[in-house]
CSV table of C-alpha atoms in Angstrom, one decimal:
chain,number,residue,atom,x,y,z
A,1,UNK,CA,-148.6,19.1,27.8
A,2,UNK,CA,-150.1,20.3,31.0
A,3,UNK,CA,-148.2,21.0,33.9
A,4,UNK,CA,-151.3,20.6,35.9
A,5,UNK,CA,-152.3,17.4,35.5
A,6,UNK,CA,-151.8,15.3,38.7
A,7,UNK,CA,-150.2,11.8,37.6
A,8,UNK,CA,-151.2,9.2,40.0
A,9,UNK,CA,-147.6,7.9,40.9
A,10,UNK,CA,-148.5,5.5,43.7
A,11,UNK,CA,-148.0,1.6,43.1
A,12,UNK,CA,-145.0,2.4,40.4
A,13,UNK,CA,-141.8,2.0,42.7
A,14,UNK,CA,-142.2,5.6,42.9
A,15,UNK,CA,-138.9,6.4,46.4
A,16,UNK,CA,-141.0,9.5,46.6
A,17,UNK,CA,-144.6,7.9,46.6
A,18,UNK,CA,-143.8,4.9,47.6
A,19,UNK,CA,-141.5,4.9,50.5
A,20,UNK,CA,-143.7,6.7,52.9
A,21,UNK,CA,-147.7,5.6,51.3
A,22,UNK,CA,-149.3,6.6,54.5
A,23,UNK,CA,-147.6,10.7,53.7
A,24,UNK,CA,-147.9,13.4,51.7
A,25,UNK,CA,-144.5,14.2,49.7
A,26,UNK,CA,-142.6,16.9,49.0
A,27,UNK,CA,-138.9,15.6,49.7
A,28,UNK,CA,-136.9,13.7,47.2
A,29,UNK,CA,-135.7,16.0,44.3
A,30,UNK,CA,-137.7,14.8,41.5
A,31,UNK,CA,-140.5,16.6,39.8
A,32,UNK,CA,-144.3,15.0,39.6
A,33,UNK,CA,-144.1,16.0,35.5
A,34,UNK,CA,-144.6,14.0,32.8
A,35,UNK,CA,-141.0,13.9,31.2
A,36,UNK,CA,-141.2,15.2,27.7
A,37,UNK,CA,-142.3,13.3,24.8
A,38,UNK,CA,-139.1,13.5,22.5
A,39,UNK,CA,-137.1,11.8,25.5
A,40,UNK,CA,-140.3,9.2,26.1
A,41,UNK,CA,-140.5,8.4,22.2
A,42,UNK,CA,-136.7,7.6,22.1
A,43,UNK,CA,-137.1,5.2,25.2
A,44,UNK,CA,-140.0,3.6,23.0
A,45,UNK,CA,-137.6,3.3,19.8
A,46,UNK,CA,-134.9,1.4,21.6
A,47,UNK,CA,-137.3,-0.7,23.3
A,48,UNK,CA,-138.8,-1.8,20.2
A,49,UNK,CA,-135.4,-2.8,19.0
A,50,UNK,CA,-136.3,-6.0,21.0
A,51,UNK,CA,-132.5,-6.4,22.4
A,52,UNK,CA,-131.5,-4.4,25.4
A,53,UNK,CA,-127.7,-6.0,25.7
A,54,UNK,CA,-124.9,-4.1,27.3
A,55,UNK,CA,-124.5,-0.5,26.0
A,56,UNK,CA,-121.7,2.0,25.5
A,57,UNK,CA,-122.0,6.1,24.7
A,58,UNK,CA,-123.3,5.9,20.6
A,59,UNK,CA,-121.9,8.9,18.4
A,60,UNK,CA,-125.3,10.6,18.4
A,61,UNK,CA,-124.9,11.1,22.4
A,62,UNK,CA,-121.4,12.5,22.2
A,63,UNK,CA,-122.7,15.0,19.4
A,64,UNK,CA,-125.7,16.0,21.3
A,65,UNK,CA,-123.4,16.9,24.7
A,66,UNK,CA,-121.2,18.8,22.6
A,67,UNK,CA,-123.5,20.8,21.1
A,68,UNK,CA,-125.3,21.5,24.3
A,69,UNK,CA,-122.3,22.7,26.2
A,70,UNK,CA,-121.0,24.8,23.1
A,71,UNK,CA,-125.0,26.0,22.6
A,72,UNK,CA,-125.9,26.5,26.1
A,73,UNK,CA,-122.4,27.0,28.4
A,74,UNK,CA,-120.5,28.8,25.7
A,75,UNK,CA,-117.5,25.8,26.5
A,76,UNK,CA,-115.7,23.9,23.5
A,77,UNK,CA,-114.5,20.6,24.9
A,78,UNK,CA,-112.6,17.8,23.6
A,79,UNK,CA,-114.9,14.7,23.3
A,80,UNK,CA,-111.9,12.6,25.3
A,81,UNK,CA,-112.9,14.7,28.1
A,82,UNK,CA,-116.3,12.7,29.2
A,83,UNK,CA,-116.5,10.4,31.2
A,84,UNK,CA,-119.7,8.5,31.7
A,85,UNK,CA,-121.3,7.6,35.0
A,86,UNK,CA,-124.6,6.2,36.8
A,87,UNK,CA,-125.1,8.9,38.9
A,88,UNK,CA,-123.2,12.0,40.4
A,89,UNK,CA,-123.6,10.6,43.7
A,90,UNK,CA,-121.6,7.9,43.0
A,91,UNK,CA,-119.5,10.4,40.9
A,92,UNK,CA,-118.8,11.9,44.4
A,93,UNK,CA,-118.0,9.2,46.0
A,94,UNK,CA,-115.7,8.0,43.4
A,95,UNK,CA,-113.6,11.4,43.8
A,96,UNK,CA,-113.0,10.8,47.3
A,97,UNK,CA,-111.6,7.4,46.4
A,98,UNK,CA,-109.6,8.5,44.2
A,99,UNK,CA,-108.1,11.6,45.4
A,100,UNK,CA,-107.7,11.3,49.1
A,101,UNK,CA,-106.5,8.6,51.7
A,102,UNK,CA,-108.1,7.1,54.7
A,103,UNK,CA,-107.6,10.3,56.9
A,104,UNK,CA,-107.7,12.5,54.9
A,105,UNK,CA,-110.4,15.2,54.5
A,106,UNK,CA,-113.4,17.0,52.0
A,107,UNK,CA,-114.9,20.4,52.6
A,108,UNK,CA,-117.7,21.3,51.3
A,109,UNK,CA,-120.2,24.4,52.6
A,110,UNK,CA,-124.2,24.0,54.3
A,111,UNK,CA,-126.6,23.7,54.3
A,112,UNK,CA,-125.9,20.9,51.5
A,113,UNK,CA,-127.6,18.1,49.5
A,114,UNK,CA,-126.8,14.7,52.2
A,115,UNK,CA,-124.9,12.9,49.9
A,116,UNK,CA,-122.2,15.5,50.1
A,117,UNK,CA,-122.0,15.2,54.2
A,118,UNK,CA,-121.4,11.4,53.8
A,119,UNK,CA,-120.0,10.1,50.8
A,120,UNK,CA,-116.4,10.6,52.4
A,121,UNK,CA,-116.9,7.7,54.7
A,122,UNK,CA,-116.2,5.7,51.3
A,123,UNK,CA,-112.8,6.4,50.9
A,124,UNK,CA,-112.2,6.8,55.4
A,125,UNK,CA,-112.3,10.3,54.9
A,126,UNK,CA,-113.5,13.3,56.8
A,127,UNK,CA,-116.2,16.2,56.3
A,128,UNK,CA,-115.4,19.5,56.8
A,129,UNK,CA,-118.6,21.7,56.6
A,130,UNK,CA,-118.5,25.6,56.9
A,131,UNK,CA,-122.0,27.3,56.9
A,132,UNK,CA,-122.8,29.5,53.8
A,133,UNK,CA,-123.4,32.7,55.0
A,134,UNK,CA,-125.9,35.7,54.1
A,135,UNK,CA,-124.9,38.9,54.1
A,136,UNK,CA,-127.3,42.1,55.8
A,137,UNK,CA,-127.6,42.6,52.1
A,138,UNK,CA,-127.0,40.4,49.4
A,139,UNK,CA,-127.5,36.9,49.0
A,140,UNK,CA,-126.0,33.6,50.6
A,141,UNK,CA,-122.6,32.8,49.5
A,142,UNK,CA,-119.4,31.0,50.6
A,143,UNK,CA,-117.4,32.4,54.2
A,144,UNK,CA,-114.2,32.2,52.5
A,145,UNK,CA,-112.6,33.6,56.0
A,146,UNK,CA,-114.2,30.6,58.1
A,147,UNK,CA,-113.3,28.2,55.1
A,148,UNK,CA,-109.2,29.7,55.6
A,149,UNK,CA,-109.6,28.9,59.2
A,150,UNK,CA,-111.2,25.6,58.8
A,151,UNK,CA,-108.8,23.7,55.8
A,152,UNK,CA,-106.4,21.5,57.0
A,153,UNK,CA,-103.5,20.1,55.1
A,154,UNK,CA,-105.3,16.7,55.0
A,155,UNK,CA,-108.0,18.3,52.9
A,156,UNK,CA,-107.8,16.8,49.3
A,157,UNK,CA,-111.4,18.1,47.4
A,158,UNK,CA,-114.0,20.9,47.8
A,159,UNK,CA,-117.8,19.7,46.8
A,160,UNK,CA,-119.7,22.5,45.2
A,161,UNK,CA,-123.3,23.0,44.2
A,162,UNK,CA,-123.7,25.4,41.8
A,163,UNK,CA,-126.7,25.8,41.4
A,164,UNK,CA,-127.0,25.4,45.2
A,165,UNK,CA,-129.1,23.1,46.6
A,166,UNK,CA,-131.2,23.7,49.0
A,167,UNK,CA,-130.7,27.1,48.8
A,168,UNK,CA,-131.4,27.7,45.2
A,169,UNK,CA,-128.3,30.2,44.8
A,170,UNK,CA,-126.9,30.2,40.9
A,171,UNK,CA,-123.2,31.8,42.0
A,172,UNK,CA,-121.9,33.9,39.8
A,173,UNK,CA,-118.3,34.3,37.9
A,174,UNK,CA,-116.4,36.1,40.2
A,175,UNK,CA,-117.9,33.9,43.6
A,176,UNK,CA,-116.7,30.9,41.6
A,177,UNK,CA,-113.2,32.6,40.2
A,178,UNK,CA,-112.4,33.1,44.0
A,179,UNK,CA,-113.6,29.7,44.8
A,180,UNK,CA,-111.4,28.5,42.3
A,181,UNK,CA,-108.3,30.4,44.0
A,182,UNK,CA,-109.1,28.8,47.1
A,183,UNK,CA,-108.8,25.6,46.1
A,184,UNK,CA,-105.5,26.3,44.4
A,185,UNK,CA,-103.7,27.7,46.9
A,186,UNK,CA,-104.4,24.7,49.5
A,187,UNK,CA,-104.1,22.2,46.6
A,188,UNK,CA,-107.6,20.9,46.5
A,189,UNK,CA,-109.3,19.1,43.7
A,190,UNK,CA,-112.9,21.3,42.8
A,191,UNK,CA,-115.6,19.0,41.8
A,192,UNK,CA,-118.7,21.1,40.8
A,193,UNK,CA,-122.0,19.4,40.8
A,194,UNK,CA,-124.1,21.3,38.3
A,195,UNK,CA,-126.8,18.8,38.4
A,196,UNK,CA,-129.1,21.8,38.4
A,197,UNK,CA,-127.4,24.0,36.0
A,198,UNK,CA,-130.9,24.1,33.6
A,199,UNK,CA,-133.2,25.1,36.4
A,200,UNK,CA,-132.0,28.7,36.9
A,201,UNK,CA,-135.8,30.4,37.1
A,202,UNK,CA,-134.3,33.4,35.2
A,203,UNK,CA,-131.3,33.7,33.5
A,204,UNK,CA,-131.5,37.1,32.6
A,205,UNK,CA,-131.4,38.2,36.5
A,206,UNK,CA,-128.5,35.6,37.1
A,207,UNK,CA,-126.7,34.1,34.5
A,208,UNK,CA,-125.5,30.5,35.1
A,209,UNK,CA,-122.0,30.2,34.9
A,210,UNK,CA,-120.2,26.5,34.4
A,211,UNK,CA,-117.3,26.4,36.1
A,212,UNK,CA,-115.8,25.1,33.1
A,213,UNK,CA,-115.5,28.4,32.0
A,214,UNK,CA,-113.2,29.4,34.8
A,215,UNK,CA,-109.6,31.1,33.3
A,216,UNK,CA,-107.4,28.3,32.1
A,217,UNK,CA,-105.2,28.5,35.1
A,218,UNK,CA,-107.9,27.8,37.7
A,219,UNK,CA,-108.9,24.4,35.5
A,220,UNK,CA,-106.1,22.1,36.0
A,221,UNK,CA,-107.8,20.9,39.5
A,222,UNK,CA,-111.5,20.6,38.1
A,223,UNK,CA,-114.1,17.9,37.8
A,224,UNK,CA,-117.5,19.2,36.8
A,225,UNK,CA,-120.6,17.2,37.0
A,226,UNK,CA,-123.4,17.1,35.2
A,227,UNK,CA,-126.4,15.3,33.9
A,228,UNK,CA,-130.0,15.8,32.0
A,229,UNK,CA,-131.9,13.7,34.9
A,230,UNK,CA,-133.3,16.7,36.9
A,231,UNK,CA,-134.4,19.0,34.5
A,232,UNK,CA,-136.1,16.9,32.5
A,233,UNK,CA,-137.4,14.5,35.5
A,234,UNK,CA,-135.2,10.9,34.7
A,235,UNK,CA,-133.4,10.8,37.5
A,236,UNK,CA,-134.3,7.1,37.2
A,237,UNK,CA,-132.7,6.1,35.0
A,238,UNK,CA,-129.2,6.8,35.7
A,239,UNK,CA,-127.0,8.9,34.0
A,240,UNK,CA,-124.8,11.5,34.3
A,241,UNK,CA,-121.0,12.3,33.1
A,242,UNK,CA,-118.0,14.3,33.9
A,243,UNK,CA,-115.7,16.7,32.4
A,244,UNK,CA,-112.1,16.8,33.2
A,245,UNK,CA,-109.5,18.0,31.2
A,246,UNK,CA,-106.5,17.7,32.6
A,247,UNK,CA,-105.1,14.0,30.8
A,248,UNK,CA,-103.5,13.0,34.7
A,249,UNK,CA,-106.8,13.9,36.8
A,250,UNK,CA,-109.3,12.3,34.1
A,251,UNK,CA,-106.8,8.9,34.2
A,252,UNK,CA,-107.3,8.8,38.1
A,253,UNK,CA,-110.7,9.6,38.6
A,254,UNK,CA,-111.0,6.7,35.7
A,255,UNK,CA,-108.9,4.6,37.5
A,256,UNK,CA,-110.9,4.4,40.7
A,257,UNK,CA,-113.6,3.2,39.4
A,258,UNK,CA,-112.6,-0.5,39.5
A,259,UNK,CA,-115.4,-2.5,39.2
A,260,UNK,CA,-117.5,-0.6,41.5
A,261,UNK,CA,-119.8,1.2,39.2
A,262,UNK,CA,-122.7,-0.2,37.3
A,263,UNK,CA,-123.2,-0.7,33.7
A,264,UNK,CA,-125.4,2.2,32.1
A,265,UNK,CA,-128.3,1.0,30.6
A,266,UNK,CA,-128.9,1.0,27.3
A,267,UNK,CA,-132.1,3.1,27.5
A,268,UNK,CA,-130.2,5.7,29.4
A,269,UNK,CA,-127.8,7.0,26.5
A,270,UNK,CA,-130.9,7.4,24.3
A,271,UNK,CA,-133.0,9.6,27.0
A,272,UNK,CA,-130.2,11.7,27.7
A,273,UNK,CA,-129.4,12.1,23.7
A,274,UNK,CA,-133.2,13.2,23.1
A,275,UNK,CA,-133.2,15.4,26.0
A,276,UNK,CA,-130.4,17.4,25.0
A,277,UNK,CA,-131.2,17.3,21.2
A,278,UNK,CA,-134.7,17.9,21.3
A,279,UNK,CA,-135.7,19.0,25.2
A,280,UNK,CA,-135.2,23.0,25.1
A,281,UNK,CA,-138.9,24.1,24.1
A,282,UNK,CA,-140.5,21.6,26.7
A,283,UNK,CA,-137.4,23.2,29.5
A,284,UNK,CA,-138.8,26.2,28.2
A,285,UNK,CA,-142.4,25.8,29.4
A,286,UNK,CA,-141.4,24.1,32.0
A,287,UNK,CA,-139.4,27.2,33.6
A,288,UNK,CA,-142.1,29.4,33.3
A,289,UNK,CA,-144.4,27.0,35.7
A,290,UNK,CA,-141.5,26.5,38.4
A,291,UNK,CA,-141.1,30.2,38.3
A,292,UNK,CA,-144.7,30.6,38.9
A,293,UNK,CA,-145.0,27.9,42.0
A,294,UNK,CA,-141.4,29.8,42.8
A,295,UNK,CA,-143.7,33.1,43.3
A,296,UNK,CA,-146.3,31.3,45.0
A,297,UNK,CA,-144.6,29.4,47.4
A,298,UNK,CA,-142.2,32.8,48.0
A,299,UNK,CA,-145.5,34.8,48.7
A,300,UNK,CA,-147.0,32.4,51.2
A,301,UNK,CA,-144.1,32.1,53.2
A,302,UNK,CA,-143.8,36.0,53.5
A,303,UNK,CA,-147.8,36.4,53.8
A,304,UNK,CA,-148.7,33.4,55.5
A,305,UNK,CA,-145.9,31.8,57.9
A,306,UNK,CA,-144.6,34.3,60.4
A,307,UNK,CA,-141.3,33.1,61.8
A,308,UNK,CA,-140.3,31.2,58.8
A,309,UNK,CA,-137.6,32.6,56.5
A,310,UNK,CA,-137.1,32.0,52.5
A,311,UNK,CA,-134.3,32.5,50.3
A,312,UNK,CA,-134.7,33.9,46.9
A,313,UNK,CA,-134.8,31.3,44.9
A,314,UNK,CA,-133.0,31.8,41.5
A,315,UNK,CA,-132.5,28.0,40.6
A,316,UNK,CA,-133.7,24.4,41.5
A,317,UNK,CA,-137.9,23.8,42.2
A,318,UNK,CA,-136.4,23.2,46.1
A,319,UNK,CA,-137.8,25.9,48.6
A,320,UNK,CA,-135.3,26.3,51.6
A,321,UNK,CA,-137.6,27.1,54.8
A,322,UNK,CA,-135.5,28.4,57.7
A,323,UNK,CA,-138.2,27.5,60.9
A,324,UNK,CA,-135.6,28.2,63.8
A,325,UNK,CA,-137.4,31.5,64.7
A,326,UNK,CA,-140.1,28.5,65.9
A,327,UNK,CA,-140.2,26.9,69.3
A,328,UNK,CA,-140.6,23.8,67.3
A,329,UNK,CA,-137.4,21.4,67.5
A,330,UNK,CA,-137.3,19.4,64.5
A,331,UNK,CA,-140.6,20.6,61.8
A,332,UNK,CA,-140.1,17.7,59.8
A,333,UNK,CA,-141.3,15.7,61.8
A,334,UNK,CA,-143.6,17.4,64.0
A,335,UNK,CA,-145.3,18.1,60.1
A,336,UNK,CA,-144.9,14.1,59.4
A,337,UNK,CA,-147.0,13.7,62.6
A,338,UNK,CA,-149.7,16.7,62.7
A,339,UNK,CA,-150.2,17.1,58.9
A,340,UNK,CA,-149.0,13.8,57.7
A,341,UNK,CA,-146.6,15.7,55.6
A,342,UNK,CA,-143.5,14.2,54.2
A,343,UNK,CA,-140.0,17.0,53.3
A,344,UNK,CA,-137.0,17.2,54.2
A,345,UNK,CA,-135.5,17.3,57.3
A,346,UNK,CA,-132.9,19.9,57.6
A,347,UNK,CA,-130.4,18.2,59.9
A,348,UNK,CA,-129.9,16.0,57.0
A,349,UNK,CA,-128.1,18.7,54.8
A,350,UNK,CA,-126.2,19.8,58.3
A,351,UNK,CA,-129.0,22.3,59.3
A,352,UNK,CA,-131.4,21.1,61.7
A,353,UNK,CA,-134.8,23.0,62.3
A,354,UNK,CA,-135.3,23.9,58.8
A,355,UNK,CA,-137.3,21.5,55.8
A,356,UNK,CA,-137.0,21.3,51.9
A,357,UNK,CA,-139.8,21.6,50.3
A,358,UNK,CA,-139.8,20.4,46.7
A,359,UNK,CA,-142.5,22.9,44.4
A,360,UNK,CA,-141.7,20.3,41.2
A,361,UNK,CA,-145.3,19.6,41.4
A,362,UNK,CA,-149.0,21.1,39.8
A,363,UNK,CA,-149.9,24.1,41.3
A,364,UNK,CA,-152.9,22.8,43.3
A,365,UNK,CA,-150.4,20.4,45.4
A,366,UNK,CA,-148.2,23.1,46.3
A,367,UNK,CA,-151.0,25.2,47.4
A,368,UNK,CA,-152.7,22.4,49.3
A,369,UNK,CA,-148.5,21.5,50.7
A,370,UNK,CA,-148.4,24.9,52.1
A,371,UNK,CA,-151.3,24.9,53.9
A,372,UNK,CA,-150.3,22.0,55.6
A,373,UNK,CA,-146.9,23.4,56.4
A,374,UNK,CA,-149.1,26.4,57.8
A,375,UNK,CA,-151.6,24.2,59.6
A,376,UNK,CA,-148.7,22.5,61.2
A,377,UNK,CA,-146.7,24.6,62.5
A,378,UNK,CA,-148.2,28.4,62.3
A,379,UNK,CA,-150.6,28.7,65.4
A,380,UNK,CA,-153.9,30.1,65.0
């Protein structure tokens, strides 16, 4: 396939085409790529089987997660250990039910996907943010010195992004080792969202690292989150699961759910089985185009928009631009206004006067995105 092609997306329910007609997108996190053909050709089998009743995890699913955490994450779990789920945002949501009380408190670091600022209102809870930091050199990482000053004994779970978005950070093993202390010695539960944990751009230069492969001691609090949806762009339709292996966490977290969760549908289990059976040369290729739009959109920030600061970008196809050099309060939507430009606002993920910008597009858009962004709020 072509990772070029433009696919006409308005008219199809499309959040990101559809929500906002009269703009341009580059918000929402999901890619304007055909999904591969091996996942598209399982949909069409199991719709051809004419009955699309209530569904439950086959064996071929189980085998294929397996095999992908042994193949790709170097972990050996027991298959007891998964639990399935509609979404990780609702995965979040049902770990603050079901670990903390109404006054009780989450931290979690910024800038940060929204969901993590807000799903805490579910269970009465509190946020507690503390700003990732960036060293003179070095790259962003946790302030473990402001997080010791700003955990309370109230605190019962630390949300993690790993990869991070927006800032595209893949932390490495001894970051996430000290993370992992952290959270033991004030006696919070770890969930790690590793939504994005096949988008690292090179792997060679920085090695994923699940934090299910943290020492044995440091797993006993630790929920780890993960699903096929973003890589392989099918975030629609809704599934994800969770490793836990400590038996008394796994019966809690399962526990909360009530009936408050969905059904996953039946065309769900297939997708996710195809993409992790058959997905990797189509991941592949795909990699090699984000890191290309990663290098363009890296090089027109530096080149082309004075006052406006990247990151480097090791994961995700989400460009972090820091704008608060600018006299400009809120770029979002002075760019929504001058440019007709849809992104993301950066007070949303607890940052204001910076913008997402999602490069999970053909080359051409990004190009034509950027000058936009340039047009709008570079002057001449």
């Amino acid at each position: 396939m072509s990772f070029d092609a433009i696919i006409d997306r308005r008219g199809t329910g499309s959040i990101k085409w559809d929500r906002r007609p009269d703009l341009d997108p580059y918000w929402v996190a999901d890619m304007d790529f055909e999904s591969p053909p091996e996942i598209l050709d399982a949909i069409h089998q199991r719709v051809a089987h004419g009955i699309l009743g209530y569904a439950q995890p086959h064996p071929g699913l189980i085998e294929a997660i397996l095999h992908y955490l042994l193949q790709r994450h170097s972990v050996s779990i027991d298959p007891e250990h998964i639990i399935h789920l509609g979404g990780l945002v609702p995965a979040l949501s049902l770990g603050a039910r079901a670990f903390g009380e109404p006054g009780d408190a989450v931290m979690t670091c910024t800038p940060i996907y929204p969901p993590f600022l807000t799903v805490a209102r579910d269970a009465c809870m509190e946020t507690i943010s503390v700003a990732h930091i960036r060293p003179p050199e070095g790259p962003w990482g946790f302030d473990f010195a402001a997080m010791e000053q700003a955990v309370t004994p109230n605190t019962k779970i630390f949300f993690l992004s790993q990869p991070q978005n927006p800032l595209g950070r893949c932390f490495n093993a001894g970051e996430l080792i000290k993370l992992a202390q952290f959270c033991r010695s004030h006696g919070l539960i770890l969930m790690s969202d590793e939504i994005h944990c096949d988008l690292v751009l090179d792997e060679s230069a920085t090695p994923f690292f699940s934090a299910l492969r943290l020492p044995d001691d440091l797993r006993s609090n630790l929920i780890v989150l993960s699903s096929p949806s973003k890589t392989y762009n099918i975030a629609g339709l809704g599934y994800a699961f969770a490793v836990i292996e400590d038996d008394a966490l796994r019966r809690r977290f399962a526990a909360a759910r009530g009936h408050t969760l969905p059904e996953i549908n039946c065309l769900s289990y297939f997708a996710a089985e195809a993409a992790y059976r058959f997905g990797e040369p189509w991941r592949q290729q795909l990699l090699a185009y984000l890191r290309d739009n990663r290098d363009t959109v890296t090089r027109f920030v530096e080149d082309e928009l004075p006052g406006i600061a990247i990151p480097d970008i090791e994961a995700t196809y989400l460009a972090w631009l820091d704008c608060t050099a600018l006299t400009i309060d809120n770029p979002a939507s002075h760019l929504e206004r001058s440019q007709g430009l849809f992104v993301s606002d950066g007070a949303h993920f607890g940052t204001p006067r910076c913008i997402r910008f999602n490069f999970g597009c053909p080359r051409a858009r990004v190009i034509e995105g950027l000058a936009k962004i340039r047009a709008g709020l570079i002057a001449d």
